[in-house]
Amino acid sequence: MKTLAIDSALEVTAPPAGAGAPARKSARDRIFETAREMFYRRGIRAVGVESIAALAGATKMSLYRNFPSKDHLITEVLKEQSREGWIWWDEVVGAFDTPREKLEGLFDAFACKSSGEEAQGCALCNAAVELHEPDHPAFLVAQQHKRETLRRLNELSRAAGARDDELGDGLMLLLEGSYMSRVTLMGDGPARMLPRAARALIREHLDH
């Protein structure tokens, strides 16, 4: 188990008055977090900058001072969601030894991650559907994330012994389909079959 080393020479002093109260987040952080939640729960097109600013306890002027446009705000939100997604991915695969175990563990983790009652599918998938203009900056973020997902699945599949990219492509289709199924048919629908379906596909390509 990893532990944090504490320098014994570190002098402990009393906190300043009022230090127990959490610092109020900046207007930018409040706007960003509010927009992220609203975009995911309500949809990007359905949410206006006025409602974001109001719920964040900020002004519309403050929003535009931090984010030049709604499109810029959307793009920044998706970039952060993509970044967090890769951190999560690396943590999951890092817990397993072999490429095959990593693949199977990923799909177990994907199923677990998207099974909560609050899950509304993949934020990047949802954004790509709403912002389908090919040159929209936020669409490009979602597209790049999905391309990297496919690249990683193909890389793991080949490392596990796949002869070509068919396994990775098939796993990508399963994953993307499970996201949409979770949105339309909820957690007790076909999305619950994701780990078993992934294992069946893996066996088909690696054990025959």
Short mmCIF file of C-alpha atoms in Angstrom, two decimals:
data_model
loop_
_atom_site.label_atom_id
_atom_site.label_comp_id
_atom_site.label_asym_id
_atom_site.label_seq_id
_atom_site.Cartn_x
_atom_site.Cartn_y
_atom_site.Cartn_z
CA MET A 1 0.00 0.00 0.00
CA LYS A 2 1.34 3.42 -0.89
CA THR A 3 1.53 5.91 1.96
CA LEU A 4 2.25 9.59 2.06
CA ALA A 5 5.46 10.57 3.84
CA ILE A 6 5.10 13.46 6.30
CA ASP A 7 8.13 15.57 7.12
CA SER A 8 8.59 15.39 10.88
CA ALA A 9 10.32 18.75 10.82
CA LEU A 10 7.18 20.44 9.55
CA GLU A 11 5.91 22.86 12.16
CA VAL A 12 2.18 22.78 12.81
CA THR A 13 0.66 26.17 13.42
CA ALA A 14 -2.84 27.25 14.27
CA PRO A 15 -4.96 28.07 11.22
CA PRO A 16 -5.87 31.72 10.74
CA ALA A 17 -9.26 32.90 11.88
CA GLY A 18 -12.00 31.82 9.54
CA ALA A 19 -9.85 29.15 7.93
CA GLY A 20 -12.42 26.48 8.74
CA ALA A 21 -14.91 27.92 6.27
CA PRO A 22 -14.44 26.71 2.69
CA ALA A 23 -13.31 29.36 0.25
CA ARG A 24 -15.97 30.47 -2.21
CA LYS A 25 -15.25 29.23 -5.70
CA SER A 26 -14.41 31.74 -8.36
CA ALA A 27 -17.11 32.86 -10.76
CA ARG A 28 -15.34 30.98 -13.55
CA ASP A 29 -15.35 27.72 -11.61
CA ARG A 30 -19.00 28.10 -10.62
CA ILE A 31 -20.01 28.83 -14.21
CA PHE A 32 -17.95 25.94 -15.56
CA GLU A 33 -19.30 23.38 -13.08
CA THR A 34 -22.88 24.57 -13.51
CA ALA A 35 -22.63 24.44 -17.30
CA ARG A 36 -21.11 20.98 -17.18
CA GLU A 37 -23.95 19.64 -15.05
CA MET A 38 -26.70 21.37 -17.04
CA PHE A 39 -25.31 20.32 -20.42
CA TYR A 40 -25.23 16.69 -19.29
CA ARG A 41 -28.62 16.62 -17.60
CA ARG A 42 -30.65 18.84 -19.93
CA GLY A 43 -28.75 18.86 -23.22
CA ILE A 44 -26.45 21.45 -24.73
CA ARG A 45 -28.96 23.09 -27.04
CA ALA A 46 -31.62 23.32 -24.34
CA VAL A 47 -29.44 25.34 -21.94
CA GLY A 48 -28.89 29.06 -22.40
CA VAL A 49 -26.14 31.24 -20.98
CA GLU A 50 -28.65 33.20 -18.91
CA SER A 51 -29.79 30.11 -17.03
CA ILE A 52 -26.20 28.96 -16.53
CA ALA A 53 -25.18 32.31 -15.08
CA ALA A 54 -28.24 32.53 -12.85
CA LEU A 55 -27.80 29.04 -11.40
CA ALA A 56 -24.08 29.65 -10.91
CA GLY A 57 -24.79 32.84 -8.96
CA ALA A 58 -22.97 34.91 -11.56
CA THR A 59 -23.86 37.49 -14.17
CA LYS A 60 -24.07 37.03 -17.90
CA MET A 61 -21.27 39.60 -18.21
CA SER A 62 -19.10 37.51 -15.89
CA LEU A 63 -19.78 34.41 -18.00
CA TYR A 64 -18.68 36.15 -21.19
CA ARG A 65 -15.65 37.61 -19.42
CA ASN A 66 -14.46 34.07 -18.68
CA PHE A 67 -15.81 32.31 -21.78
CA PRO A 68 -16.04 34.41 -24.98
CA SER A 69 -19.02 32.42 -26.28
CA LYS A 70 -21.30 29.53 -25.40
CA ASP A 71 -19.45 27.41 -27.97
CA HIS A 72 -16.19 28.16 -26.18
CA LEU A 73 -17.73 27.11 -22.86
CA ILE A 74 -19.07 23.88 -24.38
CA THR A 75 -15.65 23.11 -25.86
CA GLU A 76 -13.87 23.69 -22.56
CA VAL A 77 -16.34 21.43 -20.73
CA LEU A 78 -15.84 18.62 -23.24
CA LYS A 79 -12.06 18.96 -23.11
CA GLU A 80 -12.19 18.50 -19.34
CA GLN A 81 -14.54 15.51 -19.61
CA SER A 82 -12.23 13.94 -22.17
CA ARG A 83 -9.17 14.53 -19.97
CA GLU A 84 -10.91 12.98 -16.96
CA GLY A 85 -12.00 10.06 -19.11
CA TRP A 86 -8.40 9.16 -19.98
CA ILE A 87 -7.33 9.42 -16.35
CA TRP A 88 -10.12 6.97 -15.47
CA TRP A 89 -9.16 4.66 -18.37
CA ASP A 90 -5.50 4.56 -17.35
CA GLU A 91 -6.44 3.76 -13.74
CA VAL A 92 -8.68 0.89 -14.86
CA VAL A 93 -6.22 -0.76 -17.24
CA GLY A 94 -3.40 -0.19 -14.78
CA ALA A 95 -5.10 -2.56 -12.33
CA PHE A 96 -4.66 -5.56 -14.67
CA ASP A 97 -1.63 -7.42 -15.96
CA THR A 98 -2.37 -8.83 -19.42
CA PRO A 99 -3.91 -7.06 -22.43
CA ARG A 100 -6.86 -9.46 -22.39
CA GLU A 101 -7.50 -8.80 -18.71
CA LYS A 102 -7.29 -5.09 -19.41
CA LEU A 103 -9.93 -5.36 -22.15
CA GLU A 104 -12.29 -7.42 -20.03
CA GLY A 105 -11.72 -5.19 -17.01
CA LEU A 106 -12.45 -2.09 -19.08
CA PHE A 107 -15.86 -3.36 -20.11
CA ASP A 108 -16.70 -4.40 -16.57
CA ALA A 109 -15.76 -0.88 -15.49
CA PHE A 110 -17.71 0.77 -18.31
CA ALA A 111 -20.82 -1.18 -17.32
CA CYS A 112 -20.41 -0.26 -13.67
CA LYS A 113 -19.75 3.39 -14.45
CA SER A 114 -22.87 3.78 -16.58
CA SER A 115 -25.26 1.77 -14.41
CA GLY A 116 -26.08 4.44 -11.84
CA GLU A 117 -29.50 6.01 -11.80
CA GLU A 118 -27.99 9.40 -12.58
CA ALA A 119 -26.09 8.17 -15.63
CA GLN A 120 -27.22 9.79 -18.87
CA GLY A 121 -24.89 8.03 -21.27
CA CYS A 122 -21.56 9.35 -22.51
CA ALA A 123 -21.29 13.15 -22.37
CA LEU A 124 -19.07 13.18 -25.47
CA CYS A 125 -21.47 10.96 -27.43
CA ASN A 126 -24.38 13.16 -26.43
CA ALA A 127 -22.51 16.27 -27.49
CA ALA A 128 -21.55 14.77 -30.86
CA VAL A 129 -25.20 14.00 -31.58
CA GLU A 130 -26.32 17.52 -30.70
CA LEU A 131 -23.40 19.31 -32.32
CA HIS A 132 -23.14 17.34 -35.52
CA GLU A 133 -21.65 20.21 -37.54
CA PRO A 134 -18.29 18.74 -38.65
CA ASP A 135 -16.38 21.97 -37.99
CA HIS A 136 -17.91 22.80 -34.61
CA PRO A 137 -14.99 23.04 -32.14
CA ALA A 138 -16.81 21.01 -29.49
CA PHE A 139 -17.78 18.34 -32.02
CA LEU A 140 -14.10 18.05 -32.95
CA VAL A 141 -13.22 17.42 -29.29
CA ALA A 142 -15.81 14.62 -29.10
CA GLN A 143 -14.66 13.17 -32.41
CA GLN A 144 -11.02 13.14 -31.34
CA HIS A 145 -11.94 11.44 -28.07
CA LYS A 146 -13.77 8.67 -29.93
CA ARG A 147 -10.92 8.23 -32.39
CA GLU A 148 -8.53 7.83 -29.48
CA THR A 149 -10.92 5.35 -27.82
CA LEU A 150 -10.91 3.24 -30.98
CA ARG A 151 -7.14 3.49 -31.29
CA ARG A 152 -6.68 2.29 -27.72
CA LEU A 153 -9.14 -0.58 -28.14
CA ASN A 154 -7.38 -1.70 -31.31
CA GLU A 155 -3.98 -1.42 -29.63
CA LEU A 156 -5.10 -3.53 -26.66
CA SER A 157 -6.82 -6.05 -28.94
CA ARG A 158 -3.71 -6.57 -31.04
CA ALA A 159 -1.56 -6.83 -27.93
CA ALA A 160 -3.94 -9.54 -26.71
CA GLY A 161 -3.43 -11.51 -29.93
CA ALA A 162 -5.99 -10.20 -32.42
CA ARG A 163 -4.82 -10.54 -36.03
CA ASP A 164 -6.48 -7.34 -37.23
CA ASP A 165 -8.67 -4.47 -36.06
CA GLU A 166 -11.96 -6.38 -36.21
CA LEU A 167 -12.00 -7.08 -32.48
CA GLY A 168 -11.28 -3.47 -31.56
CA ASP A 169 -13.88 -2.22 -34.04
CA GLY A 170 -16.45 -4.64 -32.66
CA LEU A 171 -15.74 -3.64 -29.07
CA MET A 172 -16.13 0.02 -30.06
CA LEU A 173 -19.55 -0.71 -31.53
CA LEU A 174 -20.59 -2.54 -28.37
CA LEU A 175 -19.43 0.34 -26.20
CA GLU A 176 -21.11 3.06 -28.21
CA GLY A 177 -24.31 1.04 -28.51
CA SER A 178 -24.40 0.48 -24.76
CA TYR A 179 -24.25 4.24 -24.16
CA MET A 180 -27.28 4.88 -26.35
CA SER A 181 -29.15 1.92 -24.90
CA ARG A 182 -28.54 3.30 -21.42
CA VAL A 183 -30.15 6.60 -22.43
CA THR A 184 -33.18 5.17 -24.22
CA LEU A 185 -33.86 1.87 -22.40
CA MET A 186 -32.28 2.59 -19.00
CA GLY A 187 -29.96 0.43 -16.94
CA ASP A 188 -32.12 -2.68 -16.90
CA GLY A 189 -32.16 -2.81 -20.70
CA PRO A 190 -29.57 -4.33 -23.07
CA ALA A 191 -26.78 -2.17 -21.61
CA ARG A 192 -26.53 -4.60 -18.70
CA MET A 193 -25.20 -7.20 -21.16
CA LEU A 194 -22.12 -5.17 -22.10
CA PRO A 195 -19.49 -7.19 -20.14
CA ARG A 196 -20.85 -10.56 -21.31
CA ALA A 197 -21.13 -9.40 -24.90
CA ALA A 198 -17.58 -8.03 -24.82
CA ARG A 199 -16.22 -11.29 -23.42
CA ALA A 200 -18.04 -13.30 -26.08
CA LEU A 201 -16.52 -11.13 -28.80
CA ILE A 202 -13.08 -11.40 -27.24
CA ARG A 203 -13.36 -15.20 -27.09
CA GLU A 204 -14.50 -15.32 -30.69
CA HIS A 205 -11.40 -13.45 -31.87
CA LEU A 206 -8.75 -14.72 -29.48
CA ASP A 207 -9.68 -18.33 -28.72
CA HIS A 208 -10.47 -19.60 -32.22
#
